[in-house]
C-alpha positions as protocol buffer text, in pm:
chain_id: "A"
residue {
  index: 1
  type: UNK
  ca { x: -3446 y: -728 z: -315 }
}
residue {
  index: 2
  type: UNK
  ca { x: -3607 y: -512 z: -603 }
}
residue {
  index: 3
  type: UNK
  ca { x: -3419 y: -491 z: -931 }
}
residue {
  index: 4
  type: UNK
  ca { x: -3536 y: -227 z: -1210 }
}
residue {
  index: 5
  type: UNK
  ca { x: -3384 y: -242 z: -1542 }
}
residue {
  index: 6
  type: UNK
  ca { x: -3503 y: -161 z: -1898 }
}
residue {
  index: 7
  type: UNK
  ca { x: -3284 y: -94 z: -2238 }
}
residue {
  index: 8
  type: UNK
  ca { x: -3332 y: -24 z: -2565 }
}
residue {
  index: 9
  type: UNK
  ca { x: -3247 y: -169 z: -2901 }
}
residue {
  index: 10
  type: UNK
  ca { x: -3245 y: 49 z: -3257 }
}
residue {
  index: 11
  type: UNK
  ca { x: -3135 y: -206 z: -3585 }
}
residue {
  index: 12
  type: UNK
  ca { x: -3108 y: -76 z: -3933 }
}
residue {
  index: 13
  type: UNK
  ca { x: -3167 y: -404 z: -4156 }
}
residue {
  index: 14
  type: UNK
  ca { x: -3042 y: -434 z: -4527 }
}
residue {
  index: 15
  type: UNK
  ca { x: -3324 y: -558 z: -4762 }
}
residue {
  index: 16
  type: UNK
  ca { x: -3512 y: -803 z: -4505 }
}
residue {
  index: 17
  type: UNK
  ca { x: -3843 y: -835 z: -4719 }
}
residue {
  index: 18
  type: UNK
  ca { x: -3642 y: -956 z: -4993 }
}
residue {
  index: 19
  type: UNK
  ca { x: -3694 y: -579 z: -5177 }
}
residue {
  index: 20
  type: UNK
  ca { x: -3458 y: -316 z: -5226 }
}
residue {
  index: 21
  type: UNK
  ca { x: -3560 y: -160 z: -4907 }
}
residue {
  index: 22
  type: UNK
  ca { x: -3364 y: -136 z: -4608 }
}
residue {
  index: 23
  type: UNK
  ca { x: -3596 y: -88 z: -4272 }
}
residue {
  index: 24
  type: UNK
  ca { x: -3561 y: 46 z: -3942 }
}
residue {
  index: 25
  type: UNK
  ca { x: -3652 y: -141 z: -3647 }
}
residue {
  index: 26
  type: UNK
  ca { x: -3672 y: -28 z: -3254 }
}
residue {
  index: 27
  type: UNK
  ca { x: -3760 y: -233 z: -2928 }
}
residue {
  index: 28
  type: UNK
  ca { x: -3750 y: -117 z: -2557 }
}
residue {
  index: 29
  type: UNK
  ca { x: -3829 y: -329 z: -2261 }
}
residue {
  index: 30
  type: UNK
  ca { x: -3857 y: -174 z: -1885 }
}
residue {
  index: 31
  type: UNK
  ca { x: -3909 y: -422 z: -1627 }
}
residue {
  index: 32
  type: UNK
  ca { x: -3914 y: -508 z: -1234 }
}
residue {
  index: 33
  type: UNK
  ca { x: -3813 y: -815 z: -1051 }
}
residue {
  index: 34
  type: UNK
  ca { x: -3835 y: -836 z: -633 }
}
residue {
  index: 35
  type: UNK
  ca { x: -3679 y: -1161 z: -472 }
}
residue {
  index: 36
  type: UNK
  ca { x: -4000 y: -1234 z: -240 }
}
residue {
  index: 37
  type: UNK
  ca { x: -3855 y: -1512 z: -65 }
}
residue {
  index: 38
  type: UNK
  ca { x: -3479 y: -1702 z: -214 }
}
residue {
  index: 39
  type: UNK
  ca { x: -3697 y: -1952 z: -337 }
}
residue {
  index: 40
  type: UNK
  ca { x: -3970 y: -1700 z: -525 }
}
residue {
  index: 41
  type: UNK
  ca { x: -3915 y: -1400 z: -752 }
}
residue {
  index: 42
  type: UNK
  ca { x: -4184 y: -1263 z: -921 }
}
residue {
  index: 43
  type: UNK
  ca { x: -4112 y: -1006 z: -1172 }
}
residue {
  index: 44
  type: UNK
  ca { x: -4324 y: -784 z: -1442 }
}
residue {
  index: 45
  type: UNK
  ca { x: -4160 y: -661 z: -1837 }
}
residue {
  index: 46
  type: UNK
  ca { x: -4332 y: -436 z: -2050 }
}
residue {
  index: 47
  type: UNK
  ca { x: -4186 y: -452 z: -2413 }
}
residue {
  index: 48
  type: UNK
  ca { x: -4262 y: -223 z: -2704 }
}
residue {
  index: 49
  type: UNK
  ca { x: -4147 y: -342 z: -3098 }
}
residue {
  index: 50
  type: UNK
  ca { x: -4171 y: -64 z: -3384 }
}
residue {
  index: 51
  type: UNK
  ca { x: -4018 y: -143 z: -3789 }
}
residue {
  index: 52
  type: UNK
  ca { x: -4106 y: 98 z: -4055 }
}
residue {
  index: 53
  type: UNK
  ca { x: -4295 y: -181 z: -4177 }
}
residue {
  index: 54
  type: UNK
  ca { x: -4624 y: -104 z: -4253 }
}
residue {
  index: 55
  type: UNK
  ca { x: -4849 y: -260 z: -3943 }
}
residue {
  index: 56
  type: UNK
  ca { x: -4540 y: -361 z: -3772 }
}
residue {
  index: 57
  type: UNK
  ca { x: -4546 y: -276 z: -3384 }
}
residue {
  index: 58
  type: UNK
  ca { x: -4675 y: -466 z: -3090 }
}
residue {
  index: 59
  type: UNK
  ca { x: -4681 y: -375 z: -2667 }
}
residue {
  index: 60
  type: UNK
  ca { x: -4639 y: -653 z: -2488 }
}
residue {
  index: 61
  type: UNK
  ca { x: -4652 y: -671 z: -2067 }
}
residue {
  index: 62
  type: UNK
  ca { x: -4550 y: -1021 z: -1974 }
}
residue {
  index: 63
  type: UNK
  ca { x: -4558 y: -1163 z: -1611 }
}
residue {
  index: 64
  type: UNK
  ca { x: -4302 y: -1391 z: -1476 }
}
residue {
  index: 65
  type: UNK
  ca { x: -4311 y: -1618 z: -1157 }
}
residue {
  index: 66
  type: UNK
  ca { x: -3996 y: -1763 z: -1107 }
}
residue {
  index: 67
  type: UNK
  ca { x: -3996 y: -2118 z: -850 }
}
residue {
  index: 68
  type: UNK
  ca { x: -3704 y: -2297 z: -728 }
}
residue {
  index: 69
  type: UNK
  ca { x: -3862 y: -2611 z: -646 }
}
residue {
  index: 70
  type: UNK
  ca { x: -3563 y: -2783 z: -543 }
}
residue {
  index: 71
  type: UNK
  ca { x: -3154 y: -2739 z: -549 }
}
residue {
  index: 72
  type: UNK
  ca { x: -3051 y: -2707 z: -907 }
}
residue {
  index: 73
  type: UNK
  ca { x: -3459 y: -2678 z: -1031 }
}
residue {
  index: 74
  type: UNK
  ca { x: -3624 y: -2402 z: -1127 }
}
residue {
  index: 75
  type: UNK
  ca { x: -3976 y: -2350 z: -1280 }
}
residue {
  index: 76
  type: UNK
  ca { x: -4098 y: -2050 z: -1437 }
}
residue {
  index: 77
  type: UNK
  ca { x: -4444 y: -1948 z: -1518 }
}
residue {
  index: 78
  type: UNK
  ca { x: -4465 y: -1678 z: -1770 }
}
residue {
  index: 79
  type: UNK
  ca { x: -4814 y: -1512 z: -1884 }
}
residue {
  index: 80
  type: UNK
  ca { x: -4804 y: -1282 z: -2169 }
}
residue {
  index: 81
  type: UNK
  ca { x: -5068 y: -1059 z: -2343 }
}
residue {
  index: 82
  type: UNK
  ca { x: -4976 y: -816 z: -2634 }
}
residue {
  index: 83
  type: UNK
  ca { x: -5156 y: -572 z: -2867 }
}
residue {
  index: 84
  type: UNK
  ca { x: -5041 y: -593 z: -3213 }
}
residue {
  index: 85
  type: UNK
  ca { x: -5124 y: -313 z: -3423 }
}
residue {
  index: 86
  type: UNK
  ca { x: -5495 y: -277 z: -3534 }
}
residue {
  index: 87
  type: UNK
  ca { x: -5595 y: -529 z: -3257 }
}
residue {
  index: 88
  type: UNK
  ca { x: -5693 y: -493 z: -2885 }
}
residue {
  index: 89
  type: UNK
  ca { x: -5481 y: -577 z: -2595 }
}
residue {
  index: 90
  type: UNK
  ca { x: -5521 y: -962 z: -2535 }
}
residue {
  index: 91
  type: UNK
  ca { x: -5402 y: -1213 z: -2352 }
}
residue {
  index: 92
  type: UNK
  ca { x: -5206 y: -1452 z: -2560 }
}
residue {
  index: 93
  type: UNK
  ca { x: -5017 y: -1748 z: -2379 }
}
residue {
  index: 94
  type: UNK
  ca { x: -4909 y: -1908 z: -2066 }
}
residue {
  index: 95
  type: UNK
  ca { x: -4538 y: -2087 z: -2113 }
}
residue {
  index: 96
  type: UNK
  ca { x: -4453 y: -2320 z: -1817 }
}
residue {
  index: 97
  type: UNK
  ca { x: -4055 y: -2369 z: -1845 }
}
residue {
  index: 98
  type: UNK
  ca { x: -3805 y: -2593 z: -1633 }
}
residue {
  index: 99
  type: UNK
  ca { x: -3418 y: -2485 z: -1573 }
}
residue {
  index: 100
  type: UNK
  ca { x: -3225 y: -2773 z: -1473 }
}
residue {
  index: 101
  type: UNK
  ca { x: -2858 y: -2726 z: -1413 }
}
residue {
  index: 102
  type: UNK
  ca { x: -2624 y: -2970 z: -1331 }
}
């Protein structure tokens, strides 16, 4: 019922500020998701974002509650707070989505 996962992701971009630069950019994520009930899985993701832009790196820990209100329905509640560089950790959002399949 408990899944752990995590990965990493390191990018070398060509000139994205519109300089001659090229830039490195790295993100990892590490997260856990238990399947409470088949109907409820609740799940935490930490993320971490680093360019060689100057200023450019955030941590993020986001909190997921995932609800499957009915067959083919689901509803998930995700709160996130982040700490971008030169700022304290804060809480930022709540996003309420709806999966429908059909």
């Amino acid at each position: 019922n408990l899944t752990v996962f995590g990965g990493g992701v390191a990018e070398h971009h060509d000139r994205p500020t519109g300089t001659s630069a090229n830039v490195w950019a790295e993100r990892y994520f590490a997260g856990a998701r238990y399947v409470a009930f088949p109907w409820l899985v609740p799940s935490v993701i930490f993320d971490y974002f680093n360019s060689e832009l100057r200023g450019d790196f955030t941590y993020q820990v986001r909190l997921r509650l995932e609800v499957l209100a009915r067959a083919n329905i689901k509803i998930r509640l995700d709160a996130v707070a982040n700490r971008p560089v030169g700022e304290t950790f804060d809480f930022r959002r709540v996003e309420v989505l709806f999966d429908v399949a059909l």
